[in-house]
Structure formats: C-alpha cells, structure tokens
C-alpha cells in the first residue's frame, strides 16, 4: 500500500526528473533523480538482487555492509538481462538512476 501511495519508481519510458517529497508522521523522504531521471520500475530488479545479496550474507551470520559488491555478469544473468555490451550499458544507466542525486550523477 505504501509504495502505491508514495511511488518511488517511474512508470514512464522517458526520463522523469521531478523531485519527489513525501511526509508522514513527521518523517520526510526526498527522492532526487539522477541526470538520467528517476529509477524506473525496470530498475527495481537490480535493487531486489542487491537486497538478496545482503540477506544471503546475513543468513550466513555476516554483518551486512553499506557497500554491496557484486559481479556485473552474475547480476545480469540473475535478473534475466542481456550480457552484451548494450546490457552492461543499460545496467550502468540503471545504477545511475537508482543512485539519484541530481545532475552530478550522470
């Protein structure tokens, strides 16, 4: 329900550069898109993959880190993306959108 009330992923095929700000019970979250726009619903699988890597580490008894290190090829295969040069370019664009923070993130 919360993700429908406060959408953090764009459904648009064109870059959405609008900053979003949500407030609830005194808590504020501001989403600032990168120069490539807001993260899209198609970028969400990369975020899910990263979360699954963190959970796997926790299940092994390790403390999760703020930095996720992964093999790009493994992520592309796991998320059913192409492993060509174009696939790597699209992955880099997706990571830029997920990172956000204005024009400096191009």
C-alpha positions as YAML, in Angstrom:
chain: A
units: angstrom
residues:
- id: 1
  name: UNK
  ca: [0.00, 0.00, 0.00]
- id: 2
  name: UNK
  ca: [2.79, 2.43, 0.92]
- id: 3
  name: UNK
  ca: [4.52, 2.05, -2.45]
- id: 4
  name: UNK
  ca: [1.25, 2.88, -4.20]
- id: 5
  name: UNK
  ca: [0.68, 5.95, -2.04]
- id: 6
  name: UNK
  ca: [4.30, 7.09, -2.43]
- id: 7
  name: UNK
  ca: [5.63, 5.79, -5.77]
- id: 8
  name: UNK
  ca: [9.44, 5.82, -5.84]
- id: 9
  name: UNK
  ca: [9.78, 4.21, -9.29]
- id: 10
  name: UNK
  ca: [8.77, 5.84, -12.55]
- id: 11
  name: UNK
  ca: [6.46, 4.02, -14.94]
- id: 12
  name: UNK
  ca: [7.39, 6.39, -17.76]
- id: 13
  name: UNK
  ca: [9.63, 5.37, -20.65]
- id: 14
  name: UNK
  ca: [11.00, 8.92, -20.80]
- id: 15
  name: UNK
  ca: [13.27, 10.32, -18.06]
- id: 16
  name: UNK
  ca: [11.26, 11.69, -15.14]
- id: 17
  name: UNK
  ca: [13.33, 14.41, -13.46]
- id: 18
  name: UNK
  ca: [10.81, 15.61, -10.90]
- id: 19
  name: UNK
  ca: [11.96, 15.61, -7.28]
- id: 20
  name: UNK
  ca: [9.53, 13.83, -5.01]
- id: 21
  name: UNK
  ca: [9.00, 14.65, -1.34]
- id: 22
  name: UNK
  ca: [6.87, 12.58, 1.00]
- id: 23
  name: UNK
  ca: [5.96, 13.40, 4.59]
- id: 24
  name: UNK
  ca: [4.23, 11.17, 7.11]
- id: 25
  name: UNK
  ca: [4.06, 11.47, 10.89]
- id: 26
  name: UNK
  ca: [6.97, 13.90, 10.96]
- id: 27
  name: UNK
  ca: [9.18, 11.72, 8.76]
- id: 28
  name: UNK
  ca: [10.34, 13.11, 5.42]
- id: 29
  name: UNK
  ca: [11.85, 11.36, 2.43]
- id: 30
  name: UNK
  ca: [13.01, 13.25, -0.64]
- id: 31
  name: UNK
  ca: [13.84, 11.45, -3.86]
- id: 32
  name: UNK
  ca: [16.15, 13.41, -6.14]
- id: 33
  name: UNK
  ca: [16.52, 11.82, -9.60]
- id: 34
  name: UNK
  ca: [19.88, 11.50, -11.30]
- id: 35
  name: UNK
  ca: [20.68, 13.26, -14.55]
- id: 36
  name: UNK
  ca: [19.23, 10.17, -16.25]
- id: 37
  name: UNK
  ca: [15.93, 10.55, -14.39]
- id: 38
  name: UNK
  ca: [14.10, 8.73, -11.63]
- id: 39
  name: UNK
  ca: [14.67, 4.99, -11.21]
- id: 40
  name: UNK
  ca: [12.15, 3.05, -13.29]
- id: 41
  name: UNK
  ca: [10.12, 0.01, -12.42]
- id: 42
  name: UNK
  ca: [12.56, -1.91, -14.67]
- id: 43
  name: UNK
  ca: [15.44, -0.90, -12.37]
- id: 44
  name: UNK
  ca: [13.71, -2.41, -9.36]
- id: 45
  name: UNK
  ca: [15.01, -5.93, -10.12]
- id: 46
  name: UNK
  ca: [18.58, -4.68, -9.63]
- id: 47
  name: UNK
  ca: [17.63, -3.31, -6.22]
- id: 48
  name: UNK
  ca: [15.96, -6.63, -5.33]
- id: 49
  name: UNK
  ca: [19.09, -8.51, -6.45]
- id: 50
  name: UNK
  ca: [21.28, -6.33, -4.20]
- id: 51
  name: UNK
  ca: [18.92, -6.84, -1.25]
- id: 52
  name: UNK
  ca: [19.02, -10.61, -1.82]
- id: 53
  name: UNK
  ca: [22.83, -10.49, -1.65]
- id: 54
  name: UNK
  ca: [22.65, -8.65, 1.69]
- id: 55
  name: UNK
  ca: [20.11, -11.13, 3.07]
- id: 56
  name: UNK
  ca: [22.28, -14.06, 1.94]
- id: 57
  name: UNK
  ca: [25.23, -12.60, 3.88]
- id: 58
  name: UNK
  ca: [23.06, -12.12, 6.97]
- id: 59
  name: UNK
  ca: [21.82, -15.72, 6.69]
- id: 60
  name: UNK
  ca: [25.48, -16.79, 6.73]
- id: 61
  name: UNK
  ca: [25.93, -14.91, 10.01]
- id: 62
  name: UNK
  ca: [27.83, -11.98, 8.48]
- id: 63
  name: UNK
  ca: [27.17, -8.33, 9.24]
- id: 64
  name: UNK
  ca: [25.78, -6.52, 6.15]
- id: 65
  name: UNK
  ca: [27.88, -3.69, 4.73]
- id: 66
  name: UNK
  ca: [26.70, -0.33, 3.41]
- id: 67
  name: UNK
  ca: [28.58, -1.22, 0.21]
- id: 68
  name: UNK
  ca: [27.36, -4.06, -1.98]
- id: 69
  name: UNK
  ca: [29.99, -5.62, -4.22]
- id: 70
  name: UNK
  ca: [28.83, -7.88, -6.99]
- id: 71
  name: UNK
  ca: [29.85, -9.36, -10.30]
- id: 72
  name: UNK
  ca: [28.01, -7.50, -13.06]
- id: 73
  name: UNK
  ca: [27.71, -10.62, -15.20]
- id: 74
  name: UNK
  ca: [26.11, -12.59, -12.34]
- id: 75
  name: UNK
  ca: [23.59, -9.82, -11.76]
- id: 76
  name: UNK
  ca: [22.73, -9.57, -15.44]
- id: 77
  name: UNK
  ca: [22.13, -13.31, -15.64]
- id: 78
  name: UNK
  ca: [20.16, -13.45, -12.36]
- id: 79
  name: UNK
  ca: [17.90, -10.57, -13.45]
- id: 80
  name: UNK
  ca: [17.42, -12.07, -16.93]
- id: 81
  name: UNK
  ca: [19.12, -9.17, -18.72]
- id: 82
  name: UNK
  ca: [21.28, -9.34, -21.82]
- id: 83
  name: UNK
  ca: [25.03, -9.81, -21.28]
- id: 84
  name: UNK
  ca: [26.11, -7.91, -24.38]
- id: 85
  name: UNK
  ca: [27.82, -4.53, -24.33]
- id: 86
  name: UNK
  ca: [24.37, -2.96, -24.53]
- id: 87
  name: UNK
  ca: [23.30, -4.94, -21.46]
- id: 88
  name: UNK
  ca: [26.22, -3.56, -19.46]
- id: 89
  name: UNK
  ca: [25.44, -0.01, -20.64]
- id: 90
  name: UNK
  ca: [21.79, -0.38, -19.63]
- id: 91
  name: UNK
  ca: [22.87, -1.77, -16.25]
- id: 92
  name: UNK
  ca: [25.16, 1.24, -15.69]
- id: 93
  name: UNK
  ca: [22.28, 3.60, -16.57]
- id: 94
  name: UNK
  ca: [20.00, 1.75, -14.14]
- id: 95
  name: UNK
  ca: [22.57, 2.01, -11.34]
- id: 96
  name: UNK
  ca: [22.90, 5.74, -12.03]
- id: 97
  name: UNK
  ca: [19.12, 6.18, -11.79]
- id: 98
  name: UNK
  ca: [18.99, 4.14, -8.57]
- id: 99
  name: UNK
  ca: [21.78, 6.26, -7.06]
- id: 100
  name: UNK
  ca: [19.94, 9.51, -7.88]
- id: 101
  name: UNK
  ca: [21.04, 12.92, -6.52]
- id: 102
  name: UNK
  ca: [20.71, 15.36, -9.37]
- id: 103
  name: UNK
  ca: [22.70, 16.15, -12.48]
- id: 104
  name: UNK
  ca: [26.05, 15.24, -10.91]
- id: 105
  name: UNK
  ca: [25.08, 11.55, -11.11]
- id: 106
  name: UNK
  ca: [25.23, 11.25, -14.90]
...
